[in-house]
XYZ file of C-alpha atoms in Angstrom:
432
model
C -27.928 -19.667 47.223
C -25.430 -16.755 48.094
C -23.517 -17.486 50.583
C -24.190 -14.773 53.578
C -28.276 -15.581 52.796
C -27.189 -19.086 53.526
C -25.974 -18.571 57.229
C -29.125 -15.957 57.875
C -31.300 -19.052 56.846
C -29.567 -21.883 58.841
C -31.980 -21.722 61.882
C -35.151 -21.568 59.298
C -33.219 -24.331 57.155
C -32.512 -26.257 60.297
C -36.276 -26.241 61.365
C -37.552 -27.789 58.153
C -35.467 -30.640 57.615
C -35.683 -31.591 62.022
C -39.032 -31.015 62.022
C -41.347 -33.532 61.041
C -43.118 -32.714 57.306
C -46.526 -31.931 58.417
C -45.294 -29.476 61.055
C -42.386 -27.586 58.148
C -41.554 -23.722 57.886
C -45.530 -22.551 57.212
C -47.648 -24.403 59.084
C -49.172 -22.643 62.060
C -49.843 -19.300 59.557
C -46.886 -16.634 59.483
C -43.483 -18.921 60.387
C -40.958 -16.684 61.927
C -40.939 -13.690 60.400
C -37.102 -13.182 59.857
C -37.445 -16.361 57.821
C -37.925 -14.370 54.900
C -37.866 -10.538 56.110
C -34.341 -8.772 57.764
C -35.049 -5.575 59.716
C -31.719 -4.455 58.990
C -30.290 -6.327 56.766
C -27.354 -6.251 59.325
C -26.071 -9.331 61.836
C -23.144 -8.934 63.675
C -21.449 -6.471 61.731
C -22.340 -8.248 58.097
C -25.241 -8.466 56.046
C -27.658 -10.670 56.389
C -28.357 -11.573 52.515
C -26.036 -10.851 49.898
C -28.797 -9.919 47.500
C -28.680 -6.544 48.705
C -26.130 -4.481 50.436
C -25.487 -4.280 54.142
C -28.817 -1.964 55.978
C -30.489 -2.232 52.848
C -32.925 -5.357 52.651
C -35.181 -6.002 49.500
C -38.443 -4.524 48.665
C -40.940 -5.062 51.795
C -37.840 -5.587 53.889
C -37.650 -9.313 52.011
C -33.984 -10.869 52.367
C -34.230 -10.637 48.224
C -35.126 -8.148 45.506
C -37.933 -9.558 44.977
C -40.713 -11.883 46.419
C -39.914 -15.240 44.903
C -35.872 -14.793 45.019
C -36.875 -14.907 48.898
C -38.512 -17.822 48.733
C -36.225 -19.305 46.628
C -33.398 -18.610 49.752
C -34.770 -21.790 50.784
C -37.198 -23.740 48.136
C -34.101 -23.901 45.961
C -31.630 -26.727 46.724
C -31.018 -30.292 46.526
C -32.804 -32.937 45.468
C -35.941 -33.895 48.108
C -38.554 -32.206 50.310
C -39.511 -28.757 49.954
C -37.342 -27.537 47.302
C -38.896 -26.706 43.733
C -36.148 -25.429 41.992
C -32.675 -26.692 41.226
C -29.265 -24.265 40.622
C -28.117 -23.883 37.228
C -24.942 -25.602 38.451
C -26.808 -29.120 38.987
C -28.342 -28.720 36.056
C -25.939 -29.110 33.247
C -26.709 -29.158 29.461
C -28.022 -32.915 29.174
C -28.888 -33.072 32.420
C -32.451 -32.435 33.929
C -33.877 -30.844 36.865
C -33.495 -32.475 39.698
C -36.864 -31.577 41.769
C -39.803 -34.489 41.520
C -42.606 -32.491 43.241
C -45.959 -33.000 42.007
C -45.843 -29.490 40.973
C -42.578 -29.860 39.109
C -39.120 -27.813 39.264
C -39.131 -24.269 38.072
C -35.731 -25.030 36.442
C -37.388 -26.717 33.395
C -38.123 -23.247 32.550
C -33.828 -22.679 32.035
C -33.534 -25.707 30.190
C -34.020 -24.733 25.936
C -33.237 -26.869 23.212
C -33.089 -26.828 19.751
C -32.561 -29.140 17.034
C -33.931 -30.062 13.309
C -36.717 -32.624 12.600
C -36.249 -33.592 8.600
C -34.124 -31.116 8.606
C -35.463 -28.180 9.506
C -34.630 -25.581 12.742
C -36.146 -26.891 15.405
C -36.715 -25.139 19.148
C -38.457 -26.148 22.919
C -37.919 -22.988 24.631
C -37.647 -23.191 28.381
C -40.046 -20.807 28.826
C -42.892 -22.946 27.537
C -42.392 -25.087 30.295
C -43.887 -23.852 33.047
C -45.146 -20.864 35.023
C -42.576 -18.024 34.465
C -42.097 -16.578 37.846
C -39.822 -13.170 38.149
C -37.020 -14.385 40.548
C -34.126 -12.291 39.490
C -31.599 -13.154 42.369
C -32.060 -16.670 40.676
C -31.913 -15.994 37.331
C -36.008 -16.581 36.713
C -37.309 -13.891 34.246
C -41.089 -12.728 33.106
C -42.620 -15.036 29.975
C -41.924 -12.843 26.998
C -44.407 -14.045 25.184
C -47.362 -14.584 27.139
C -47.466 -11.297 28.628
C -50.937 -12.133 30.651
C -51.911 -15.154 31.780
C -53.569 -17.298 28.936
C -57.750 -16.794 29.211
C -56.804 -13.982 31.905
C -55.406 -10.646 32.534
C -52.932 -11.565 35.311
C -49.684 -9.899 34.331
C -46.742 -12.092 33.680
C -44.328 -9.372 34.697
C -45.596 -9.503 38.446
C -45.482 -13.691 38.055
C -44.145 -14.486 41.202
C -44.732 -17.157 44.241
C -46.992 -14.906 46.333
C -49.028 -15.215 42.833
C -50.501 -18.261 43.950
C -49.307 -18.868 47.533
C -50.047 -16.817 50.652
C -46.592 -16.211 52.038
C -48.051 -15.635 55.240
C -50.421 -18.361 55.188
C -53.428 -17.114 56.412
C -56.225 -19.164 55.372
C -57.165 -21.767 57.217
C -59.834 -24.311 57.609
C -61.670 -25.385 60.586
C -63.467 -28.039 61.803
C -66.979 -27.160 59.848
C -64.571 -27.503 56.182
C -65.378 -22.954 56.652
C -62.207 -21.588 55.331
C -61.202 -17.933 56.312
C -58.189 -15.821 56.999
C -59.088 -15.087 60.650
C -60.757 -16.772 63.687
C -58.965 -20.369 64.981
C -55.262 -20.056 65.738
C -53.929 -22.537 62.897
C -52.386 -25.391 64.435
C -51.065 -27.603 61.543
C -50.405 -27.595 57.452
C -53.143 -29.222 56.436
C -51.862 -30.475 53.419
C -50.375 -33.804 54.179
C -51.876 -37.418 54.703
C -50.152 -37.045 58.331
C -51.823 -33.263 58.604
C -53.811 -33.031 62.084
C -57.633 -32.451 61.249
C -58.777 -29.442 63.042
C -60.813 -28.860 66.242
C -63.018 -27.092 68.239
C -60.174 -24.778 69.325
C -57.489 -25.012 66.049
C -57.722 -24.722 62.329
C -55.403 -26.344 59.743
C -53.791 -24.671 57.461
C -55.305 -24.722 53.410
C -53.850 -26.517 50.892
C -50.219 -25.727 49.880
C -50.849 -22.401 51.668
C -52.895 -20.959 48.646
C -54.563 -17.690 48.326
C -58.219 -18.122 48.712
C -61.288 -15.767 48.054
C -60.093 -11.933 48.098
C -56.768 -12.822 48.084
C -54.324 -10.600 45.560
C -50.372 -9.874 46.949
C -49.364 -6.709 48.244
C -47.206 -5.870 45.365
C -49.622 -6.303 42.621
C -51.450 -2.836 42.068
C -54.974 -3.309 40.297
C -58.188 -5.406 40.698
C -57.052 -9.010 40.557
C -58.659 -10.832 43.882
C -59.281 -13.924 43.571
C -62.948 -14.661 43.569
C -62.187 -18.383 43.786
C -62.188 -20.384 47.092
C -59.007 -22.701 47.381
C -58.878 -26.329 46.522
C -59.705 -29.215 48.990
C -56.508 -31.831 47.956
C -54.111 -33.631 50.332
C -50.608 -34.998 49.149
C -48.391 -37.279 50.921
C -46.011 -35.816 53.762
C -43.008 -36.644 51.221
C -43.989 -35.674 47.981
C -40.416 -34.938 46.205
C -39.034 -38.013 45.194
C -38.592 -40.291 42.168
C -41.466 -42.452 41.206
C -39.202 -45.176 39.181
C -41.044 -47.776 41.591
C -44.076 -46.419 43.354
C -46.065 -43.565 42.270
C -46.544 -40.120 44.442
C -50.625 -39.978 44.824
C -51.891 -36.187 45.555
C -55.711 -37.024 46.566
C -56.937 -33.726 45.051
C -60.604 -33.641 46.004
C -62.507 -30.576 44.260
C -62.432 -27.010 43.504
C -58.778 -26.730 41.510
C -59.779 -25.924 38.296
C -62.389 -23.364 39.627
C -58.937 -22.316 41.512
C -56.957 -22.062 38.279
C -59.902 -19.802 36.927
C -58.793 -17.064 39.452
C -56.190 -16.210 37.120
C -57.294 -18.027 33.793
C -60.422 -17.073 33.783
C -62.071 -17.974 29.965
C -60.093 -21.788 30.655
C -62.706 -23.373 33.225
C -64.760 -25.653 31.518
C -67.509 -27.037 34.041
C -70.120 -27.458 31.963
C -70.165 -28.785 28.226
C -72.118 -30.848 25.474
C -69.878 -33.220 23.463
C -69.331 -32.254 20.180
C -70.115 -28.055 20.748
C -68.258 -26.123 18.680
C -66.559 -22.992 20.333
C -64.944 -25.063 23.805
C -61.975 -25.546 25.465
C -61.231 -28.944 27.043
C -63.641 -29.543 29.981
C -61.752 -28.898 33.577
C -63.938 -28.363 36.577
C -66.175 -29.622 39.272
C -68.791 -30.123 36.531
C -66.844 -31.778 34.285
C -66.911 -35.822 35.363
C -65.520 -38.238 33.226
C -68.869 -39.763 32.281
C -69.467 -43.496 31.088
C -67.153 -43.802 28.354
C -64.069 -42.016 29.312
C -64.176 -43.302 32.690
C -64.219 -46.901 31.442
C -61.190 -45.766 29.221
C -59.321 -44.623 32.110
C -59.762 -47.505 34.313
C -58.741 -49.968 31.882
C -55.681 -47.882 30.198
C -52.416 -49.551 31.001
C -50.546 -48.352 27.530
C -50.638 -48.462 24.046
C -52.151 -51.973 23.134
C -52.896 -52.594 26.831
C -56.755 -52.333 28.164
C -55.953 -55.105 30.698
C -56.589 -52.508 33.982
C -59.108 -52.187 36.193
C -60.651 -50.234 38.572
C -58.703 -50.963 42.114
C -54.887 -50.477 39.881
C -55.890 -47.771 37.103
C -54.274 -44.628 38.679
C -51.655 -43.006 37.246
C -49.994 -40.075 38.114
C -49.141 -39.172 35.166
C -52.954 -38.002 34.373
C -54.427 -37.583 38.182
C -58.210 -36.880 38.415
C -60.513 -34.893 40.784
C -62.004 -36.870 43.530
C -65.350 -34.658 43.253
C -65.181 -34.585 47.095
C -64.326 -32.300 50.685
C -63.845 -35.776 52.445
C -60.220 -35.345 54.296
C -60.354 -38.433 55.277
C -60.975 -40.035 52.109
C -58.592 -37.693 50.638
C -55.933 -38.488 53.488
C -57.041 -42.528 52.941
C -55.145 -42.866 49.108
C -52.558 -39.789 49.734
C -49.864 -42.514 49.613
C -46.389 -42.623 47.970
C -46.516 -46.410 48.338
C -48.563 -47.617 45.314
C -51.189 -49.609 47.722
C -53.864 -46.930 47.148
C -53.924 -46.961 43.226
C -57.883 -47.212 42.507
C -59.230 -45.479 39.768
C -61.661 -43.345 38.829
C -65.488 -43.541 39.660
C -68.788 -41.516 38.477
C -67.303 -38.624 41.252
C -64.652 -38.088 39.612
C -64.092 -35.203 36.749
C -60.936 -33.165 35.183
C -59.139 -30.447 36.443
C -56.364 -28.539 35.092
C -53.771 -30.859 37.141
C -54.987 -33.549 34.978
C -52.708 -32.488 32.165
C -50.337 -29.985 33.654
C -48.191 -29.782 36.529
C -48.377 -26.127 38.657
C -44.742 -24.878 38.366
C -42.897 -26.337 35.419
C -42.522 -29.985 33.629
C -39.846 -31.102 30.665
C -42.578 -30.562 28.563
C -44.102 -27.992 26.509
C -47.285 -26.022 28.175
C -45.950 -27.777 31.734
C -47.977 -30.896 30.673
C -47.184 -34.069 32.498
C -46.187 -35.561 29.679
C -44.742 -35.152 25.992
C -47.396 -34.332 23.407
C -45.239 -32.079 20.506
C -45.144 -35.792 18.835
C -47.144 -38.870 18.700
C -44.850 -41.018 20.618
C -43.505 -40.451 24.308
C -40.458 -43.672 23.605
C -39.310 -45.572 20.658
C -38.141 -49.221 20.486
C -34.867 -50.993 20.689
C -33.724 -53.471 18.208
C -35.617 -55.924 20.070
C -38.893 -54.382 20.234
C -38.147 -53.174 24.076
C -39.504 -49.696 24.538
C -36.744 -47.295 25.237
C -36.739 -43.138 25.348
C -35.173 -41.654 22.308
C -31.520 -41.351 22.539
C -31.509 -38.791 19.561
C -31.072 -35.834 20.994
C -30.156 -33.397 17.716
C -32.199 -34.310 14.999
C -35.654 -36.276 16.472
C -39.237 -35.261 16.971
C -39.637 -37.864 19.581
C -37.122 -36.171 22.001
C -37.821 -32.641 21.611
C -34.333 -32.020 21.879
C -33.870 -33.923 25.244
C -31.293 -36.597 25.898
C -33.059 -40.122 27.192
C -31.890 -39.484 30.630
C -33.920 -35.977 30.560
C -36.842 -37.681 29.461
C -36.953 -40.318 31.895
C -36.330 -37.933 34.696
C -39.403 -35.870 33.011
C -40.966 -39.063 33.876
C -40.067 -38.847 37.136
C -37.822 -41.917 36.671
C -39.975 -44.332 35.356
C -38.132 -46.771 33.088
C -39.335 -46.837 29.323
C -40.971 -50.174 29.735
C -43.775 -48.669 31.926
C -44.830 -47.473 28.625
C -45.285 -49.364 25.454
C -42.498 -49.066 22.658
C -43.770 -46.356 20.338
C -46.206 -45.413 23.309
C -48.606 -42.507 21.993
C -49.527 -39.691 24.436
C -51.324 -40.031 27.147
C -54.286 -38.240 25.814
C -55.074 -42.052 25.743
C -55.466 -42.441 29.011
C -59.302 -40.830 28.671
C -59.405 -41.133 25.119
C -57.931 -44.516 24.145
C -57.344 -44.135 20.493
C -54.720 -45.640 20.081
């Protein structure tokens, strides 16, 4: 962060690590507007931001030169709570990300590697790992290759936060589950397991402050509203942290795919026959798990293991839809503590959260997990499953070091996984 945007932000900064998680920097609807806008770009003789010089603030009077560089001012940081992307400087070569949101940290999308498998070239480019949003104060640039989003038209040169989130966090949802960007003063987030519910006289806040129906940011020209209504999910009220011993459980309830769809339009997959010709992978409200699969995920532990059940099948590495609007259900197994962990039931279906994470994973395509390979870890001389330390010349690693892979992981050890685990593709399918 540059250094004269870090004293403008103090107060903001100050607010959201004092105040308690379901009451941070958005909830209520706009925040304090200075937060992210300077009138002047001027305080006591200096600038306020360094981004841009002194009575000359950043497009929409933003204290950056562009949308998401503001938000980055203060979603960019240390490890923990809000932030979802790390500085370049903590992220060394052979050293990962260090943001464990269920969304993921934008600075997988920095971290490239190449290397040779039988020896020949071999590359992971950063910018297959995640959404490519156009921060330029922070060194984030537009995918080069996918110039629209994939099964859209979404340009990836206007990529940014607002893309998805409603800076100003206007939609809210009151006490009928009637979501709109007007009416009820809203009086909490909404997203967290500790989120008030709302009331005759307040709303709550939507999900992760997402755009809803008609939504499309100020600075995108062109007909791309969203015709989609935001997702019903809840997550825990800490949410970035390493799941080495318990697991961090978003309850997402329905509608996220069908969410997705605003932007990828030919992905959603709610409806299907098995064995059609001419699909993509079923993600939707439509598309439950169904007898077979659903008996697969409940009793996946890993490769060789079917020994699970139904009340301690979750993973969070491949997170299903609820199927429901139930906030309290939803709220019920939001938990970061492992002691909600049941599985799946005939409710549940896919959604694109299922595979991928929102912002950026270690992986290719921002999937939870590794699937350029057959096998997420190897084995020790022993037979103990361990990630592969072969960094330079291995399919298996994709270039990473072990401790990038675990960290991918969100710190899980390589003995939650079976030596010479296959992907978790598994998890559903279980052919392996």
């Amino acid at each position: 962060m540059k250094k004269a945007t870090q004293v403008s932000l103090a107060v903001a900064a100050s607010l959201l690590i004092s105040a308690p998680a379901a009451f941070a920097f958005h909830s209520g609807g706009v925040a304090e507007c200075e937060g992210c806008h300077t009138m002047h770009n001027s305080l006591d003789g200096a600038a306020m931001t360094s981004a841009t010089p002194q009575f000359q603030a950043g497009p929409y009077l933003l204290q950056g030169n562009d949308a998401s560089s503001a938000c980055l001012n203060c979603h960019q940081g240390s490890a923990g709570s809000y932030h979802i992307s790390t500085a370049d400087a903590d992220m060394p070569a052979g050293t990962a990300p260090l943001q464990m949101t269920p969304g993921g940290d934008f600075g997988w999308l920095k971290k490239s590697y190449t290397f040779t498998v039988r020896g020949s070239a071999a590359t992971n480019p950063g910018e297959r790992h995640g959404h490519n949003i156009v921060a330029g104060d922070y060194g984030y640039v537009a995918d080069a290759t996918l110039t629209v989003a994939p099964g859209g038209s979404y340009p990836a040169a206007n990529l940014a936060c607002s893309s998805c989130h409603d800076p100003h966090g206007k939609y809210r949802r009151d006490a009928t589950g009637a979501i709109a960007t007007t009416g009820l003063p809203i009086k909490n987030s909404g997203s967290y397991n500790t989120s008030a519910d709302p009331t005759t006289w307040g709303a709550v806040g939507v999900y992760r402050i997402l755009g809803g129906i008609g939504y499309q940011p100020k600075s995108l020209a062109g007909s791309f509203g969203f015709t989609q209504q935001v997702p019903a999910a809840v997550a825990p009220s800490t949410y970035n942290r390493s799941e080495a011993t318990t697991q961090t459980r978003v309850a997402y309830g329905n509608n996220m795919s069908e969410w997705c769809a605003n932007c990828h339009t030919g992905l959603l997959r709610g409806s299907y026959t098995s064995g059609m010709g001419g699909l993509t992978h079923p993600a939707g409200n439509g598309a439950k798990l169904g007898a077979t699969i659903l008996a697969n995920y409940n009793a996946y532990v890993k490769s060789g293991d079917m020994s699970g059940t139904s009340a301690n099948s979750y993973n969070s590495l491949v997170p299903f839809e609820m199927g429901s609007t139930d906030y309290t259900a939803m709220k019920a197994v939001a938990l970061n503590t492992d002691a909600q962990l049941g599985g799946a039931d005939s409710n549940s279906n896919v959604n694109c959260l299922s595979c991928h994470r929102a912002h950026a994973s270690g992986f290719a395509s921002m999937l939870r997990y590794a699937h350029e390979n057959e096998f997420m870890t190897i084995a020790d001389a022993s037979g103990n499953s361990i990630y592969d330390p072969n960094s330079t010349t291995s399919a298996v690693s994709q270039g990473l070091t072990a401790a990038e892979q675990q960290a991918a992981y969100y710190g899980r050890d390589a003995t939650k996984f079976a030596p010479y685990q296959r992907l978790l593709c598994n998890k559903c399918h279980a052919k392996d």
